[in-house]
Amino acid sequence: MAWEWSAAAVAGAGTMGAGIAITIARSGLNTFVFDESPDALDRAKRQVEAFFESSVRKGKLDAAAAAAATARLSYVKDVSALAEADVVVEAIYEELAAKQRLLSTLNAVCRDDTLFLTNTSTLSITELAAGSGRPDRVVGAHYCLPAQLMRLVEMSTAIQTSAASWDQAWAFQRATGQHPVETKDRPGFVLNFFCVPYHNDVIRMVEAGVAEPADIDKAVKAAMGFAMGPCELIDLIGLDTQLRASEAFFSVTNNPRTFPPPLLRRMVAAGQLGRKTRRGFFDYGSDALFGA
């Protein structure tokens, strides 16, 4: 079946939400970015515009295409604006109750045929769908950070997801330039099954004084060929996100490697969340997204 969309939305204007919005607007769809926080919307707007400017400067996108993509984006704090969207991507923080509340709110606002994608890294798609009000129209879509550069999306069905919703969600990813892979509704899916415990191991290594974050990153990049070191990546993801993901993962697996390290909790308590607060394992001079 050929699917057509005129508008889509991202609910949540954090780093991940801004990146997802770029992928959608870049593909030619009118895109709403929703958040209740004006500050979050302002930051997302700055990040998105800076990304497109960087894309033009580096020759990855021509100026007309960048201007057109920027013009397709609307930043809204009233959730009723999302009533026009054919697809809504939920992209808020990793907490089951909060995501269910948002999906339920969206259910009351959006058309009956609007598709919901939930960008969770560790939570059950089936549980999220159960609290949405339209469980047959919910599909898991875990974007790989940064979404505007890393095109991988892990796609998962809830038990309740209809075949038509799955087909539409898969087609949407392809139409917006992403590369979907199918995973089962399991904690961590593929990437975070490895990354959540791995990142906690790295944090424990820092806490134990084995090596400084910069030296850990240098070793991993030099020996393994990774584009980013683990401490850089944790800062990009957000230490608060790592903490929530660890708590969610541990609650369903009891895997001790997923239990949040004390240093992680202390850094979050101190507000050192990584790039979003300009300080984490490293200090940052701006809140810009990674360039093209």
Coordinates of C-alpha atoms in Angstrom, one line a residue:
M1 CA 0.0 0.0 0.0
A2 CA 1.3 3.5 -0.8
W3 CA 1.1 5.8 2.2
E4 CA 1.0 9.6 2.0
W5 CA 1.6 12.2 4.7
S6 CA 1.2 15.9 4.7
A7 CA 2.4 16.7 8.2
A8 CA 4.1 15.0 11.1
A9 CA 5.0 16.0 14.7
V10 CA 7.5 15.4 17.3
A11 CA 6.4 15.6 21.0
G12 CA 9.4 16.5 23.0
A13 CA 11.9 19.2 22.1
G14 CA 15.1 17.7 23.7
T15 CA 18.2 16.7 21.8
M16 CA 16.6 13.6 20.4
G17 CA 13.4 15.3 19.5
A18 CA 15.2 18.1 17.7
G19 CA 17.2 15.5 15.7
I20 CA 14.1 13.6 14.8
A21 CA 12.4 16.8 13.7
I22 CA 15.3 17.5 11.3
T23 CA 14.9 14.1 9.7
I24 CA 11.2 14.7 9.0
A25 CA 11.4 18.3 7.8
R26 CA 14.4 17.4 5.6
S27 CA 12.3 14.8 3.9
G28 CA 9.7 17.4 2.8
L29 CA 7.0 17.1 5.4
N30 CA 5.6 20.0 7.4
T31 CA 6.8 19.3 11.0
F32 CA 5.5 20.4 14.3
V33 CA 7.8 20.3 17.4
F34 CA 5.8 20.3 20.6
D35 CA 6.9 20.9 24.1
E36 CA 5.3 22.6 27.1
S37 CA 8.6 24.3 27.9
P38 CA 9.2 27.6 25.9
D39 CA 12.9 27.3 26.8
A40 CA 13.1 23.8 25.4
L41 CA 11.4 25.0 22.2
D42 CA 13.8 27.9 21.8
R43 CA 16.8 25.7 22.4
A44 CA 15.5 23.1 19.8
K45 CA 14.9 25.9 17.3
R46 CA 18.5 27.2 17.7
Q47 CA 19.9 23.7 17.4
V48 CA 17.9 22.8 14.3
E49 CA 18.8 26.1 12.5
A50 CA 22.4 25.8 13.5
F51 CA 22.5 22.2 12.1
F52 CA 21.0 23.3 8.7
E53 CA 23.5 26.2 8.6
S54 CA 26.3 23.8 9.2
S55 CA 25.0 21.4 6.5
V56 CA 25.1 24.2 4.0
R57 CA 28.6 25.4 5.1
K58 CA 30.0 21.9 4.7
G59 CA 28.3 21.3 1.3
K60 CA 26.0 18.6 2.6
L61 CA 22.9 20.5 1.7
D62 CA 22.2 23.4 -0.7
A63 CA 21.0 26.7 0.8
A64 CA 17.6 26.5 -0.9
A65 CA 16.9 23.0 0.5
A66 CA 18.0 24.1 4.0
A67 CA 15.8 27.1 3.9
A68 CA 12.8 25.1 2.8
A69 CA 13.4 22.5 5.5
T70 CA 13.7 25.2 8.2
A71 CA 10.4 26.8 6.9
R72 CA 8.6 23.5 7.3
L73 CA 9.2 23.5 11.0
S74 CA 6.7 24.9 13.5
Y75 CA 7.5 25.1 17.3
V76 CA 4.4 24.9 19.4
K77 CA 3.6 24.7 23.1
D78 CA -0.1 24.0 22.6
V79 CA -0.7 20.3 22.1
S80 CA -3.8 21.0 20.1
A81 CA -1.6 22.1 17.2
L82 CA -0.7 18.4 16.7
A83 CA -4.3 17.6 15.5
E84 CA -3.1 18.2 12.0
A85 CA -0.4 15.6 12.1
D86 CA -0.6 12.2 10.3
V87 CA 2.2 10.8 12.4
V88 CA 3.4 11.8 15.9
V89 CA 6.7 10.7 17.3
E90 CA 6.8 10.7 21.1
A91 CA 10.3 11.7 22.2
I92 CA 10.2 12.6 25.9
Y93 CA 12.3 11.3 28.8
E94 CA 12.4 7.6 29.6
E95 CA 9.6 7.2 32.2
L96 CA 6.7 4.9 31.6
A97 CA 4.0 6.9 33.4
A98 CA 5.1 10.2 31.7
K99 CA 5.1 8.6 28.2
Q100 CA 1.7 7.0 28.8
R101 CA 0.2 10.4 30.0
L102 CA 1.6 12.1 26.8
L103 CA 0.3 9.4 24.5
S104 CA -3.1 9.6 26.2
T105 CA -3.2 13.4 25.8
L106 CA -2.3 13.0 22.1
N107 CA -5.0 10.4 21.7
A108 CA -7.6 13.0 22.8
V109 CA -6.2 15.6 20.4
C110 CA -5.2 13.7 17.2
R111 CA -7.4 12.1 14.5
D112 CA -8.4 8.5 15.0
D113 CA -6.2 7.5 12.1
T114 CA -3.0 9.3 13.4
L115 CA -0.1 6.9 13.9
F116 CA 1.9 7.1 17.2
L117 CA 5.6 6.2 17.2
T118 CA 7.2 6.0 20.6
N119 CA 10.9 6.6 20.8
T120 CA 11.8 4.5 23.9
S121 CA 15.1 2.7 24.4
T122 CA 14.3 0.4 27.3
L123 CA 10.5 0.5 28.0
S124 CA 7.9 -2.0 26.8
I125 CA 6.1 -1.0 23.7
T126 CA 3.2 -3.1 24.8
E127 CA 2.9 -1.3 28.1
L128 CA 3.2 2.1 26.5
A129 CA 0.5 1.1 23.9
A130 CA -1.8 -0.1 26.7
G131 CA -1.9 3.4 28.2
S132 CA -2.3 5.3 24.9
G133 CA -6.0 5.0 24.2
R134 CA -5.2 3.6 20.7
P135 CA -3.0 0.5 21.3
D136 CA -3.4 -0.8 17.8
R137 CA -1.9 2.5 16.4
V138 CA 1.3 2.5 18.5
V139 CA 4.7 1.3 17.1
G140 CA 8.1 1.4 18.8
A141 CA 10.6 3.5 16.9
H142 CA 13.9 3.9 18.7
Y143 CA 16.0 6.4 16.8
C144 CA 19.8 6.2 17.1
L145 CA 21.4 9.4 18.5
P146 CA 22.1 11.8 16.9
A147 CA 19.0 11.0 14.7
Q148 CA 19.9 13.6 12.0
L149 CA 23.2 11.8 11.3
M150 CA 22.7 8.2 12.4
R151 CA 19.8 6.9 10.3
L152 CA 19.2 3.6 12.1
V153 CA 15.8 3.2 13.8
E154 CA 14.9 0.1 15.8
M155 CA 11.3 -0.7 15.1
S156 CA 9.1 -2.9 17.4
T157 CA 5.5 -3.8 17.6
A158 CA 3.4 -4.0 20.7
I159 CA 1.2 -7.1 21.1
Q160 CA -1.7 -4.9 20.2
T161 CA -0.2 -3.2 17.1
S162 CA -2.1 -3.8 13.9
A163 CA -0.4 -5.0 10.8
A164 CA -1.5 -1.8 8.9
S165 CA 0.1 0.4 11.6
W166 CA 3.3 -1.6 11.4
D167 CA 3.4 -1.3 7.6
Q168 CA 2.7 2.5 7.8
A169 CA 5.3 3.0 10.4
W170 CA 7.9 1.2 8.4
A171 CA 7.0 3.2 5.2
F172 CA 7.3 6.4 7.2
Q173 CA 10.8 5.6 8.2
R174 CA 11.8 4.9 4.7
A175 CA 10.1 8.0 3.4
T176 CA 11.9 10.2 5.9
G177 CA 15.3 8.8 4.9
Q178 CA 15.8 6.5 7.9
H179 CA 17.0 2.8 7.9
P180 CA 14.6 0.7 10.0
V181 CA 15.5 -2.7 11.5
E182 CA 12.9 -4.9 13.1
T183 CA 13.4 -6.0 16.8
K184 CA 11.2 -7.7 19.3
D185 CA 9.6 -5.8 22.2
R186 CA 12.5 -6.6 24.7
P187 CA 14.4 -4.4 27.1
G188 CA 17.1 -2.4 25.3
F189 CA 16.2 -3.9 21.9
V190 CA 19.5 -4.3 20.1
L191 CA 21.6 -1.2 20.7
N192 CA 20.8 -0.5 24.4
F193 CA 21.1 -4.2 25.3
F194 CA 24.8 -3.5 24.8
C195 CA 25.1 0.2 25.4
V196 CA 23.3 0.7 28.8
P197 CA 25.5 -1.8 30.7
Y198 CA 28.6 -0.8 28.6
H199 CA 28.2 2.9 29.5
N200 CA 27.7 2.0 33.2
D201 CA 30.9 0.0 33.1
V202 CA 32.7 3.1 31.7
I203 CA 31.2 5.3 34.4
R204 CA 32.4 2.8 37.1
M205 CA 35.9 2.9 35.5
V206 CA 36.0 6.7 35.8
E207 CA 34.7 6.4 39.4
A208 CA 37.4 3.9 40.3
G209 CA 40.1 6.1 38.9
V210 CA 41.3 3.7 36.3
A211 CA 41.6 6.4 33.7
E212 CA 40.3 9.9 32.9
P213 CA 37.3 10.3 30.5
A214 CA 39.5 11.8 27.8
D215 CA 41.9 8.9 27.9
I216 CA 39.2 6.3 28.0
D217 CA 37.6 7.9 24.9
K218 CA 41.0 8.1 23.1
A219 CA 41.7 4.4 23.8
V220 CA 38.3 3.2 22.6
K221 CA 38.4 5.4 19.4
A222 CA 42.0 4.5 18.5
A223 CA 41.7 0.7 19.2
M224 CA 38.1 0.1 18.1
G225 CA 37.6 2.6 15.4
F226 CA 34.6 4.2 17.0
A227 CA 33.7 7.7 15.8
M228 CA 32.9 8.8 19.4
G229 CA 34.3 7.7 22.7
P230 CA 31.9 6.4 25.4
C231 CA 32.2 9.5 27.6
E232 CA 31.5 11.8 24.7
L233 CA 28.5 9.7 23.8
I234 CA 27.1 9.6 27.3
D235 CA 27.4 13.4 27.4
L236 CA 25.5 13.6 24.1
I237 CA 22.8 11.2 25.2
G238 CA 22.5 13.0 28.6
L239 CA 23.5 11.6 32.0
D240 CA 19.9 11.9 33.1
T241 CA 18.8 9.8 30.2
Q242 CA 21.4 7.2 31.0
L243 CA 20.2 7.2 34.6
R244 CA 16.5 6.7 33.6
A245 CA 17.4 4.0 31.1
S246 CA 19.5 2.2 33.7
E247 CA 16.7 2.3 36.3
A248 CA 14.2 1.1 33.7
F249 CA 16.5 -1.7 32.4
F250 CA 17.4 -2.9 35.9
S251 CA 13.8 -3.0 37.0
V252 CA 12.9 -5.6 34.4
T253 CA 16.2 -7.5 34.1
N254 CA 17.9 -7.4 37.5
N255 CA 21.2 -7.4 35.6
P256 CA 23.8 -5.8 38.0
R257 CA 25.6 -4.1 35.1
T258 CA 22.5 -2.1 34.4
F259 CA 22.2 -0.8 38.0
P260 CA 23.1 3.0 38.0
P261 CA 26.6 3.7 39.3
P262 CA 26.9 6.1 42.3
L263 CA 28.9 8.6 40.2
L264 CA 26.1 8.7 37.6
R265 CA 23.6 9.6 40.3
R266 CA 25.9 12.3 41.8
M267 CA 26.5 13.9 38.5
V268 CA 22.8 14.0 37.7
A269 CA 22.1 15.5 41.2
A270 CA 24.7 18.2 40.5
G271 CA 23.0 19.1 37.2
Q272 CA 26.0 17.9 35.1
L273 CA 24.0 16.2 32.5
G274 CA 26.3 16.5 29.5
R275 CA 25.8 18.7 26.4
K276 CA 22.4 19.8 27.4
T277 CA 23.8 21.6 30.4
R278 CA 27.2 22.3 28.8
R279 CA 28.9 20.1 31.4
G280 CA 29.2 16.4 32.0
F281 CA 32.4 14.4 31.6
F282 CA 33.6 17.3 29.5
D283 CA 32.9 21.0 29.4
Y284 CA 31.0 22.5 26.3
G285 CA 30.9 26.0 25.1
S286 CA 27.5 25.8 23.3
D287 CA 24.4 23.7 23.1
A288 CA 24.6 23.1 19.4
L289 CA 23.7 19.7 17.9
F290 CA 26.4 17.8 16.1
G291 CA 26.9 19.3 12.7
A292 CA 26.3 17.5 9.4

